MMTF fields as JSON, N, C-alpha, C and O atoms, coordinates in Angstrom:
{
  "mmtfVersion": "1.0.0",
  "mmtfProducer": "UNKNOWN",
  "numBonds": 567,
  "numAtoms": 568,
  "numGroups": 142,
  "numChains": 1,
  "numModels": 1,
  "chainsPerModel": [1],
  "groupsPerChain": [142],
  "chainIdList": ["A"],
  "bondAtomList": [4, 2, 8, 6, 12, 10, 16, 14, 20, 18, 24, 22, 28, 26, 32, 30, 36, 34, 40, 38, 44, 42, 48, 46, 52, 50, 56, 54, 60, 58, 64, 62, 68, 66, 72, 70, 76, 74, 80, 78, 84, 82, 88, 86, 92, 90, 96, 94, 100, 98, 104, 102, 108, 106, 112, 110, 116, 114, 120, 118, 124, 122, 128, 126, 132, 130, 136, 134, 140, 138, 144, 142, 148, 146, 152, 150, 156, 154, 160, 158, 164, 162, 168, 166, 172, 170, 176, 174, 180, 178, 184, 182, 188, 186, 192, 190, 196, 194, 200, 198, 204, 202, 208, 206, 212, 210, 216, 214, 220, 218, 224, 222, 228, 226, 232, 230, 236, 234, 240, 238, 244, 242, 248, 246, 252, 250, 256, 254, 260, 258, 264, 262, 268, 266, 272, 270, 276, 274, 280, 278, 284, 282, 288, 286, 292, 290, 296, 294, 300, 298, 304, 302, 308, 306, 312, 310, 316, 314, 320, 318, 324, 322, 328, 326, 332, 330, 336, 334, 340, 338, 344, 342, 348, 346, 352, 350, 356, 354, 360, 358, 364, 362, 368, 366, 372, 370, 376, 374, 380, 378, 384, 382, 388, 386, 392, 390, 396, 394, 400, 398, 404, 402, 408, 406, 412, 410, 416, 414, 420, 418, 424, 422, 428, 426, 432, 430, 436, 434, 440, 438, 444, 442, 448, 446, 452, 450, 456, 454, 460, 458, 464, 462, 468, 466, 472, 470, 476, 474, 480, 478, 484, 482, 488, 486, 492, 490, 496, 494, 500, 498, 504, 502, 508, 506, 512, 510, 516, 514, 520, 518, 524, 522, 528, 526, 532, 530, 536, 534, 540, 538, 544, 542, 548, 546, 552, 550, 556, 554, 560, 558, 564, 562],
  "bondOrderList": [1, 1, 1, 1, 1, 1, 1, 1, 1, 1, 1, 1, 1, 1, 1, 1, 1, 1, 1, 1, 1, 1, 1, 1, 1, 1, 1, 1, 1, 1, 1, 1, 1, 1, 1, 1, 1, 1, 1, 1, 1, 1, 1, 1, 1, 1, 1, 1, 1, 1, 1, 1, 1, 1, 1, 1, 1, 1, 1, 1, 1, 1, 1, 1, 1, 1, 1, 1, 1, 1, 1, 1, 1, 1, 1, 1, 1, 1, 1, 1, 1, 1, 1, 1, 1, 1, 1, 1, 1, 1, 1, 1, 1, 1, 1, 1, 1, 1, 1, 1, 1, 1, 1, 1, 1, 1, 1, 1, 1, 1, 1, 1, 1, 1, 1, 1, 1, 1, 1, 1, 1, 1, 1, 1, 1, 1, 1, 1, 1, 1, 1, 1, 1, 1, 1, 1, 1, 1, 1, 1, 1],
  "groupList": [{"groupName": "UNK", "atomNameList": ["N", "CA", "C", "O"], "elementList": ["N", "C", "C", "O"], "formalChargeList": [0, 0, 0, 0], "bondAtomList": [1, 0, 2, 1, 3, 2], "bondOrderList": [1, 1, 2], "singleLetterCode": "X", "chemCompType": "L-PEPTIDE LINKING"}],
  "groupTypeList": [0, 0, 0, 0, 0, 0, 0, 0, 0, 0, 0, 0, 0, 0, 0, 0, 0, 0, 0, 0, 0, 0, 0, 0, 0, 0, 0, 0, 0, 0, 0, 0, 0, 0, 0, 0, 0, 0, 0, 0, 0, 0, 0, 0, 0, 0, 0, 0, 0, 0, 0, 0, 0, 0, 0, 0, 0, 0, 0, 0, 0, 0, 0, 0, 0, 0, 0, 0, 0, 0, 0, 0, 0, 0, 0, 0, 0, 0, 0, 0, 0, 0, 0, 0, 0, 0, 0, 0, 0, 0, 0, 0, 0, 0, 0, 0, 0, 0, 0, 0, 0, 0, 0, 0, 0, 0, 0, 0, 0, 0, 0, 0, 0, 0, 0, 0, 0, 0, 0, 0, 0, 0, 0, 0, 0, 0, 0, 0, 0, 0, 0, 0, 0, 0, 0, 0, 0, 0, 0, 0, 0, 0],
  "groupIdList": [1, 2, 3, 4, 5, 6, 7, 8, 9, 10, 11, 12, 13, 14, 15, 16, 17, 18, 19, 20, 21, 22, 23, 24, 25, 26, 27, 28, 29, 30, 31, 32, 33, 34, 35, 36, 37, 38, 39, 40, 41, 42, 43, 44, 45, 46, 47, 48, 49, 50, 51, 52, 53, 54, 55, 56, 57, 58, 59, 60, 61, 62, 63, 64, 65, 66, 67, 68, 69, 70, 71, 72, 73, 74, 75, 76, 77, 78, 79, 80, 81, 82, 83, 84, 85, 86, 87, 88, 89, 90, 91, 92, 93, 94, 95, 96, 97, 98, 99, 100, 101, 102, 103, 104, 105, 106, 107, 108, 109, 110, 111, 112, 113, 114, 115, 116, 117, 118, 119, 120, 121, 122, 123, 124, 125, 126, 127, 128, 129, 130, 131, 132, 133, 134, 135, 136, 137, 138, 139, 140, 141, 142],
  "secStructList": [7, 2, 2, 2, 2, 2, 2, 2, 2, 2, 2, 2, 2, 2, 2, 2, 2, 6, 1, 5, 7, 6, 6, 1, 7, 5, 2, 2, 2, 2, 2, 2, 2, 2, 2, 2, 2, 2, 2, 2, 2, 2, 6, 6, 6, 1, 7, 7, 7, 2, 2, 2, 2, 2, 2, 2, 2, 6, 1, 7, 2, 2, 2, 2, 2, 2, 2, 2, 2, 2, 2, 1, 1, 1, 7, 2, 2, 2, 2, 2, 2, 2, 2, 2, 2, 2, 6, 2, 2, 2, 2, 6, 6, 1, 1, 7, 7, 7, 2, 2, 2, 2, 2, 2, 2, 6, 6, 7, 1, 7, 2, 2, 2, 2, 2, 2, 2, 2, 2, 2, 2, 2, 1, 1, 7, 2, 2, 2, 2, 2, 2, 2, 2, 2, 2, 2, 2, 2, 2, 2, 2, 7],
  "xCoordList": [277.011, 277.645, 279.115, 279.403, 280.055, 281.02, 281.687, 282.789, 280.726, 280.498, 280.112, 280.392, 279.172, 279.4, 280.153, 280.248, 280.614, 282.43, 282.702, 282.542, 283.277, 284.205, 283.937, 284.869, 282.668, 282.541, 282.686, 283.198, 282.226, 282.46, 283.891, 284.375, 285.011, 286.52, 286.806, 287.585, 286.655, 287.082, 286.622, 287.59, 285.573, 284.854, 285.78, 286.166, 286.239, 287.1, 288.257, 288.985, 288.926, 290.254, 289.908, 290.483, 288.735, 288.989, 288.979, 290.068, 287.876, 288.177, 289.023, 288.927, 290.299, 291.575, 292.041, 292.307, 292.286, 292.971, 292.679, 293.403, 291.38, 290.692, 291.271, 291.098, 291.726, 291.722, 293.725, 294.378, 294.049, 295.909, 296.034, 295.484, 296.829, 297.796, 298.98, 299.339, 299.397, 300.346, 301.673, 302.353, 302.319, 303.476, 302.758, 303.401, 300.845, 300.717, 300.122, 299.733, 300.162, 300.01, 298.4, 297.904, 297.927, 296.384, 296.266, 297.017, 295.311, 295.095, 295.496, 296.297, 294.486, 294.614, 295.921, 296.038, 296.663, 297.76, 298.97, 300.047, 298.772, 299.265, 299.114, 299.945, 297.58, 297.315, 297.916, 298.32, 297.914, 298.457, 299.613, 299.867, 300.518, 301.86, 301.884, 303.062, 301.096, 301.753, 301.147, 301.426, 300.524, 299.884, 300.865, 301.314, 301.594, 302.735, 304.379, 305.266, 304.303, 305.042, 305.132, 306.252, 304.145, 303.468, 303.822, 304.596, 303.381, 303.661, 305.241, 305.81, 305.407, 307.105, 307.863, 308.84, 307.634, 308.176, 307.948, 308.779, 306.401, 305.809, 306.51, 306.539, 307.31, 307.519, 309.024, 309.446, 309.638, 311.383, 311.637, 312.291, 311.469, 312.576, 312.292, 313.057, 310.882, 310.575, 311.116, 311.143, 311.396, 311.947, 310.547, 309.384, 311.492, 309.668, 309.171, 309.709, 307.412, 306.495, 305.527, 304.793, 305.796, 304.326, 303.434, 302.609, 302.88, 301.694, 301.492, 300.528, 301.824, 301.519, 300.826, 299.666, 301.884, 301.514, 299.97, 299.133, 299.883, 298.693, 297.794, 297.126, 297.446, 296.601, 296.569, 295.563, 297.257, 297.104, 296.375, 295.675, 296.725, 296.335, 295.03, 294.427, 294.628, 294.126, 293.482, 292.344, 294.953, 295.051, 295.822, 296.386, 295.642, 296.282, 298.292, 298.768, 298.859, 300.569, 301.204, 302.158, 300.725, 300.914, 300.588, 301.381, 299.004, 298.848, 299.714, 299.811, 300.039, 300.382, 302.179, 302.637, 302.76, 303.885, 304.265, 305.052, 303.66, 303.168, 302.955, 303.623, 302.099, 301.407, 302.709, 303.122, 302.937, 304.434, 305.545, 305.924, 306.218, 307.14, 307.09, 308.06, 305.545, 305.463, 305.057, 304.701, 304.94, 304.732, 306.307, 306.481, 307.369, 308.409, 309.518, 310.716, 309.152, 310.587, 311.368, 312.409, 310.818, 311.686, 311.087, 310.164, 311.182, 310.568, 310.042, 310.328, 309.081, 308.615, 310.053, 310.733, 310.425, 311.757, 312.848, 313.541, 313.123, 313.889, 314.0, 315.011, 312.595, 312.353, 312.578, 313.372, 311.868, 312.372, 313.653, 313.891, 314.594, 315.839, 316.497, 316.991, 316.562, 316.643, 316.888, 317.881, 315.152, 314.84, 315.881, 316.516, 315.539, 316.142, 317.875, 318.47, 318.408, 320.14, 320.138, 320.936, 318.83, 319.345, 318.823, 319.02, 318.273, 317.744, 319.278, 319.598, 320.161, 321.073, 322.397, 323.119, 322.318, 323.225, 322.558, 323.202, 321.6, 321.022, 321.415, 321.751, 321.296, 321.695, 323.214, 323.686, 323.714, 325.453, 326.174, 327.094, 325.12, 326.042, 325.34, 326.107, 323.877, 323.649, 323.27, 322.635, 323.987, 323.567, 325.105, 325.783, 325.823, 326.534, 326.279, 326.721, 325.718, 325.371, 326.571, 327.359, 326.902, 327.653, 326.645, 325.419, 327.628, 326.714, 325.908, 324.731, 326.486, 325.576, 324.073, 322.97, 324.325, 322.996, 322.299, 321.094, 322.568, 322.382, 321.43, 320.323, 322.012, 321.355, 320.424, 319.593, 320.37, 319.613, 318.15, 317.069, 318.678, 317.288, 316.21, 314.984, 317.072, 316.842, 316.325, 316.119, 316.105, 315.494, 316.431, 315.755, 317.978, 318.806, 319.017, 319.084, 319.122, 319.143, 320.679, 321.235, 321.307, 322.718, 323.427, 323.083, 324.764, 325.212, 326.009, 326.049, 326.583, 327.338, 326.407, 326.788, 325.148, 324.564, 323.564, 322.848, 323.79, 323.329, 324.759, 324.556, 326.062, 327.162, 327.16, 327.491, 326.732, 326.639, 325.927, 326.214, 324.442, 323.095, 324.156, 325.021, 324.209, 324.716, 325.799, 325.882, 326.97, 328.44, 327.553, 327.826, 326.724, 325.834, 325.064, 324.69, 324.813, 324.068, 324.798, 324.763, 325.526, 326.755, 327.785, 328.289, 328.347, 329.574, 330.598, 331.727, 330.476, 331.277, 331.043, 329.871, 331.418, 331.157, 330.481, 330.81, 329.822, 329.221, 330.113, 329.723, 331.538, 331.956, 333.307, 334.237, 333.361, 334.337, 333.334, 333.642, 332.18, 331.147, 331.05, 330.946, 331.102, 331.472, 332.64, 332.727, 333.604, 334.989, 335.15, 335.451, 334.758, 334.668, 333.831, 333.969, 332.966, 331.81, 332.568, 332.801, 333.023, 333.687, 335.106, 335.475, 335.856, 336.643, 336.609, 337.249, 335.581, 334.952, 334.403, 334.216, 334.227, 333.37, 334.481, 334.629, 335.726, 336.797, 337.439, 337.962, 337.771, 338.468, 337.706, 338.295, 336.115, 335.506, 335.42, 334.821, 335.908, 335.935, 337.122, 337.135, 338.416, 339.681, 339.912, 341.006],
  "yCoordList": [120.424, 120.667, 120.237, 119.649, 120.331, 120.338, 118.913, 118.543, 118.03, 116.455, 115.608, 114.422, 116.671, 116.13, 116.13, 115.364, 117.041, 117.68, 116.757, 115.794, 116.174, 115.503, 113.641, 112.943, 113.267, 112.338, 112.187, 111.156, 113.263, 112.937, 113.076, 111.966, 114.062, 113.957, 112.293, 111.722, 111.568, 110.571, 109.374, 108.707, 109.011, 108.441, 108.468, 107.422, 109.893, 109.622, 109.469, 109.285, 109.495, 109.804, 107.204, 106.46, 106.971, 105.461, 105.287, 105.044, 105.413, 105.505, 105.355, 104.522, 106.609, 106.778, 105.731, 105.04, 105.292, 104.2, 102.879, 101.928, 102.843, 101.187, 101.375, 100.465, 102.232, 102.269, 102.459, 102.865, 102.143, 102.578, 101.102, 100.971, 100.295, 99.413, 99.546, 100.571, 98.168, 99.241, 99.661, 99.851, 99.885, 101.086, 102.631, 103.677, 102.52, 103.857, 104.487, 105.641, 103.484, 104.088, 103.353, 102.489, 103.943, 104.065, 103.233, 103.511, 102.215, 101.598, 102.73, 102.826, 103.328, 104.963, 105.015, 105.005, 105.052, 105.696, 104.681, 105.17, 103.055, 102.326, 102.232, 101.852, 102.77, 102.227, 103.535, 103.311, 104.93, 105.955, 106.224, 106.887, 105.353, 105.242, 104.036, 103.728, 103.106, 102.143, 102.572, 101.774, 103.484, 104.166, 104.807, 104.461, 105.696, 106.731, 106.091, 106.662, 104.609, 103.834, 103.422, 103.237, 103.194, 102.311, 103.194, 102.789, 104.341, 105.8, 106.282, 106.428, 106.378, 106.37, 105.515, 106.005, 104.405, 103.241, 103.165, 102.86, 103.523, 103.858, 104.842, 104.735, 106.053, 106.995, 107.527, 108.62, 106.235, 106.547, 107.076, 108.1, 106.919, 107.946, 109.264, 109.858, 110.034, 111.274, 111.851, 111.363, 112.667, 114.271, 114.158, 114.031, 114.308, 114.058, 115.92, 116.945, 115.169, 116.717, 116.045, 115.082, 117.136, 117.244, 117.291, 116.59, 118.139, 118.036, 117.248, 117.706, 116.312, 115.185, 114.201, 113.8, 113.829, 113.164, 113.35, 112.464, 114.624, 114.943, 114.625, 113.659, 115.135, 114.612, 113.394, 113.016, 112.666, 111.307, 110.491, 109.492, 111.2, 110.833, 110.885, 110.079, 112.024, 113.04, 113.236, 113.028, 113.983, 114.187, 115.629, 116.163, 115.913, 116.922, 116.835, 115.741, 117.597, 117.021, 117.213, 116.531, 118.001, 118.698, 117.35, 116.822, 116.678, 115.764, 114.006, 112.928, 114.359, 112.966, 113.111, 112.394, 114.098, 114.397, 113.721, 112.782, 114.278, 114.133, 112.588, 111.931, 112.148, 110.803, 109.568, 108.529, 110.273, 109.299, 109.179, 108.067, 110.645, 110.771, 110.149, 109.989, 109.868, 109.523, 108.204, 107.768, 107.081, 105.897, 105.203, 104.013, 105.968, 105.202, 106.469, 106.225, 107.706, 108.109, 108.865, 109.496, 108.741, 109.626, 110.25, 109.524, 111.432, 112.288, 111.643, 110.446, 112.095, 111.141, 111.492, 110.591, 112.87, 112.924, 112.211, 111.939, 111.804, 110.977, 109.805, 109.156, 109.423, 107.725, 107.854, 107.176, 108.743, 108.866, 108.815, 108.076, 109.526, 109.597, 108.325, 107.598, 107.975, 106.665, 105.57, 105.106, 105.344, 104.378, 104.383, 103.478, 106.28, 105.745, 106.063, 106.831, 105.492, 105.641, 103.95, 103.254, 103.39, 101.675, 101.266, 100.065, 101.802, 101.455, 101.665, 100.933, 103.0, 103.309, 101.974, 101.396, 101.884, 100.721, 99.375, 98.328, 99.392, 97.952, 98.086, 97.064, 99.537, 99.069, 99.531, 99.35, 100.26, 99.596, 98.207, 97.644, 97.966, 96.083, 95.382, 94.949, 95.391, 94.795, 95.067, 94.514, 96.203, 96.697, 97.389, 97.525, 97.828, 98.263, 99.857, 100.512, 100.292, 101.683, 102.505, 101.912, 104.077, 104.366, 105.424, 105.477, 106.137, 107.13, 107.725, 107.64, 108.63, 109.746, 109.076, 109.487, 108.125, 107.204, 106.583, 106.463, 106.201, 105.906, 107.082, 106.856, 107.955, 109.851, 110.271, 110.996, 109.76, 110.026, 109.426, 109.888, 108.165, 107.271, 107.605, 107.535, 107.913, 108.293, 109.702, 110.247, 110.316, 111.932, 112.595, 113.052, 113.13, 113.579, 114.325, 113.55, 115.338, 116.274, 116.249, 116.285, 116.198, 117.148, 115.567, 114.914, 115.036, 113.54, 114.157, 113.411, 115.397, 115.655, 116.378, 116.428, 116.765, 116.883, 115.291, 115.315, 114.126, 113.07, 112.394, 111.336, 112.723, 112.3, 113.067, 112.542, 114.29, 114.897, 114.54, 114.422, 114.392, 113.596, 112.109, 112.045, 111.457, 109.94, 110.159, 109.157, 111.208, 111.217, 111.584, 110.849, 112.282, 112.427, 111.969, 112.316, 110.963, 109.782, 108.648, 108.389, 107.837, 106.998, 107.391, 106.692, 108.548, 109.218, 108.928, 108.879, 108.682, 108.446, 108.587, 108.963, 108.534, 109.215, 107.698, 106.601, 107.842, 106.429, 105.538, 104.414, 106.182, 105.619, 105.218, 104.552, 105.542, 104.863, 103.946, 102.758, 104.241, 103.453, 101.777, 100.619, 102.069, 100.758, 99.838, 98.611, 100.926, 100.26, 99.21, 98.02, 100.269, 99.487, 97.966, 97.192, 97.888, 96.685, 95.542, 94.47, 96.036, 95.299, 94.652, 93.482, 95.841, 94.885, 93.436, 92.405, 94.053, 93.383, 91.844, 90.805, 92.274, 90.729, 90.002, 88.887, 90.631, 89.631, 89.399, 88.303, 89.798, 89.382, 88.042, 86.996, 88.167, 86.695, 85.884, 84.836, 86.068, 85.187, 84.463, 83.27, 85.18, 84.659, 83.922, 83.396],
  "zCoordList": [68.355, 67.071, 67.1, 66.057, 67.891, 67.953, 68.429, 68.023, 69.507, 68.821, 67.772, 67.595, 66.839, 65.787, 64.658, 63.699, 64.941, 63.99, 64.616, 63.866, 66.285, 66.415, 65.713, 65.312, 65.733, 65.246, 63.905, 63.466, 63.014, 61.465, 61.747, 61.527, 62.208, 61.49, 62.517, 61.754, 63.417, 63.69, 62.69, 62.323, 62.248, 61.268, 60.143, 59.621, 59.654, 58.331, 58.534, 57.558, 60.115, 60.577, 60.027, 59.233, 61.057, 60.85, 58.88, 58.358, 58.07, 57.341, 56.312, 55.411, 56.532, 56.363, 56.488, 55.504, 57.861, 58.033, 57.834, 58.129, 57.223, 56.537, 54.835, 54.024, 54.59, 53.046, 52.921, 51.959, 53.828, 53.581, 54.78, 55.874, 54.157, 53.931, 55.274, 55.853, 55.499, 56.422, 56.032, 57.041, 54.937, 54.555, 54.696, 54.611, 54.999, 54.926, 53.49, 53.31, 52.607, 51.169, 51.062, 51.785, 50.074, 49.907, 48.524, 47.59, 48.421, 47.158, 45.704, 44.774, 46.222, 44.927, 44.593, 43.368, 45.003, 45.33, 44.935, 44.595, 44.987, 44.814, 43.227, 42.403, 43.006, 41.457, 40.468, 39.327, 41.076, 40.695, 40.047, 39.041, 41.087, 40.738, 40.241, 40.058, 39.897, 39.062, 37.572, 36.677, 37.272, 35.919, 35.742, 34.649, 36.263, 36.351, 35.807, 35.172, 36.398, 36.204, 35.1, 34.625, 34.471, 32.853, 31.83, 30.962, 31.786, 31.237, 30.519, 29.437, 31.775, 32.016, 31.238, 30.672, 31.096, 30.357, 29.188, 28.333, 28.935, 27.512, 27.201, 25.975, 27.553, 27.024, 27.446, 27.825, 27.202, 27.694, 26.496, 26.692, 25.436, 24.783, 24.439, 23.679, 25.083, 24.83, 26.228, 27.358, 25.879, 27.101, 27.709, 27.325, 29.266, 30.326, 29.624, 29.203, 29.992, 29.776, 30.525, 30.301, 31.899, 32.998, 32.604, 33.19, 31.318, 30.873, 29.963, 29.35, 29.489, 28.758, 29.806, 29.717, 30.979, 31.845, 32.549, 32.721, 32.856, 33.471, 32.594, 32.962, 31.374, 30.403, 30.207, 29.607, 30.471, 29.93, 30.983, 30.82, 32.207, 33.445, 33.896, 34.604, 33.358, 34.17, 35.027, 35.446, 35.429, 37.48, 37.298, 36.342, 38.323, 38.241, 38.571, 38.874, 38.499, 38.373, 39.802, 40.175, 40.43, 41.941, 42.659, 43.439, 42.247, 43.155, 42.64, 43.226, 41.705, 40.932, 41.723, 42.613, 41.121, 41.689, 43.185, 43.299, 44.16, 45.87, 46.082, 46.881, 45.401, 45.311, 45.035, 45.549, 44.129, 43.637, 44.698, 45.068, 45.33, 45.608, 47.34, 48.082, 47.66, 48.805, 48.696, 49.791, 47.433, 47.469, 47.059, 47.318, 46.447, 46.068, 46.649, 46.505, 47.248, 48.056, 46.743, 46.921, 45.575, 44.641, 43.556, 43.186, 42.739, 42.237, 41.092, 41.133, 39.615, 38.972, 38.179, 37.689, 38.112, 37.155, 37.237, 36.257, 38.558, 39.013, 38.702, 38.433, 38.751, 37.81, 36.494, 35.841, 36.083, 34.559, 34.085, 33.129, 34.626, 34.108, 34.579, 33.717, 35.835, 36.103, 34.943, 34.383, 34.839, 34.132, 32.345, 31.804, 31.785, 30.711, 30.916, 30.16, 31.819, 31.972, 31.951, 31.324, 32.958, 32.72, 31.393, 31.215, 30.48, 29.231, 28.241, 27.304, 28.813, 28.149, 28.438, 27.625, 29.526, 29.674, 29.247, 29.322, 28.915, 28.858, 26.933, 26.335, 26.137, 25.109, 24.35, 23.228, 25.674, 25.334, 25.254, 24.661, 26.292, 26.899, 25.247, 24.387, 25.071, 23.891, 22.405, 21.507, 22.611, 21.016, 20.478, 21.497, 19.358, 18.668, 18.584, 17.64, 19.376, 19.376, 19.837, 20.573, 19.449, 20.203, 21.227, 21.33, 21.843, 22.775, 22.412, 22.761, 21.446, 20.683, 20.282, 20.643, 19.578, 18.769, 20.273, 20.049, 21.53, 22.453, 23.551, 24.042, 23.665, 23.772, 23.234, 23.781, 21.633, 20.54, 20.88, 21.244, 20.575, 20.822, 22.407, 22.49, 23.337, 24.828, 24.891, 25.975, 23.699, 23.52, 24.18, 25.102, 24.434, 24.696, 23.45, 22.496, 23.182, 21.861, 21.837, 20.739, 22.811, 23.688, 24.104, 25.089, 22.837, 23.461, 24.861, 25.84, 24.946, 25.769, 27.687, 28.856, 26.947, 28.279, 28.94, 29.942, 28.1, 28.537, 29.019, 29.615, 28.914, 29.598, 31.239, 32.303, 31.021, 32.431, 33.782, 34.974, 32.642, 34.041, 33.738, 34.612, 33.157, 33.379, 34.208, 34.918, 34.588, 35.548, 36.614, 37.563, 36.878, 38.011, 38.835, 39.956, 38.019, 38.646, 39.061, 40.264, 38.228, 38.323, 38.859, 39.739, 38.497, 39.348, 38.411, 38.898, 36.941, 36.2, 35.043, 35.054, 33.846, 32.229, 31.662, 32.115, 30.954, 30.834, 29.784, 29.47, 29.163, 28.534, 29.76, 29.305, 30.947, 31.989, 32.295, 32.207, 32.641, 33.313, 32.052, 32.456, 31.078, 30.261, 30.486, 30.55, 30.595, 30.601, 31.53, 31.429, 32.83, 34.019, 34.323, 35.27, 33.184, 33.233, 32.662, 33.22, 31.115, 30.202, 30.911, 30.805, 31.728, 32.633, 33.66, 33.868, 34.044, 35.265, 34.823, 35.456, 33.276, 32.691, 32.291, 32.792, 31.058, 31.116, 32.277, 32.077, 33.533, 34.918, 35.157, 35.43, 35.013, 35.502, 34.552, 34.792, 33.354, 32.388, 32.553, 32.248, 33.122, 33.196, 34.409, 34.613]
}
């Protein structure tokens, strides 16, 4: 009995290792987070909701969460906010927006608590974080 425990867990131990890649990550898992990824993008300007995600998914959020954070190293919230701060700079540099309308569109209810996660992430107010760009572009223009 207890050779054959040892043969079935070696069997799935090979298994395991026929179905993961070598970073270690598992097709599933590759395709998981790139659904998670798709999502996310589809749904930058709504306030993240775990349970939207899971439903849409449906997976459970514990394992989607785990799945993610061990194929790209960072939380799904993390991507999320991420993603919509470079969406926010992508439509300062090209749009006439100001912050507030910028926050707005980004599901930020609060223009002043989307200046906070943005100094937190950047390390700067996103209206220095402009300045600093807009400088940087006339210096190479000159």
């Amino acid at each position: 009995m207890t050779r054959t425990s040892l043969n079935v867990y070696q069997f799935f131990l090979e298994l395991h290792a026929a179905a993961s890649d070598q970073d270690g990550i598992t097709e599933a898992a590759r395709r998981t987070t790139e659904r998670i990824m798709a999502y996310l993008v589809a749904h930058l300007e709504d306030p993240f909701d775990a349970a939207r995600l899971q439903t849409h998914l449906n997976m459970n959020y514990s394992y989607l969460s785990a799945s993610f954070k061990r194929a790209t190293g960072k939380s799904i919230v993390e991507t999320h906010t991420m993603l919509k701060l470079n969406k926010a700079i992508e439509l300062t540099r090209l749009s006439s927006l100001n912050l507030t309308e910028i926050s707005e569109r980004l599901g930020y209810q609060n223009p002043f608590y989307f200046s906070r996660v943005f100094k937190k992430v950047y390390g700067e107010s996103p209206s220095a974080y402009m300045r600093q760009f807009y400088k940087s572009s006339n210096d190479r223009r000159n």
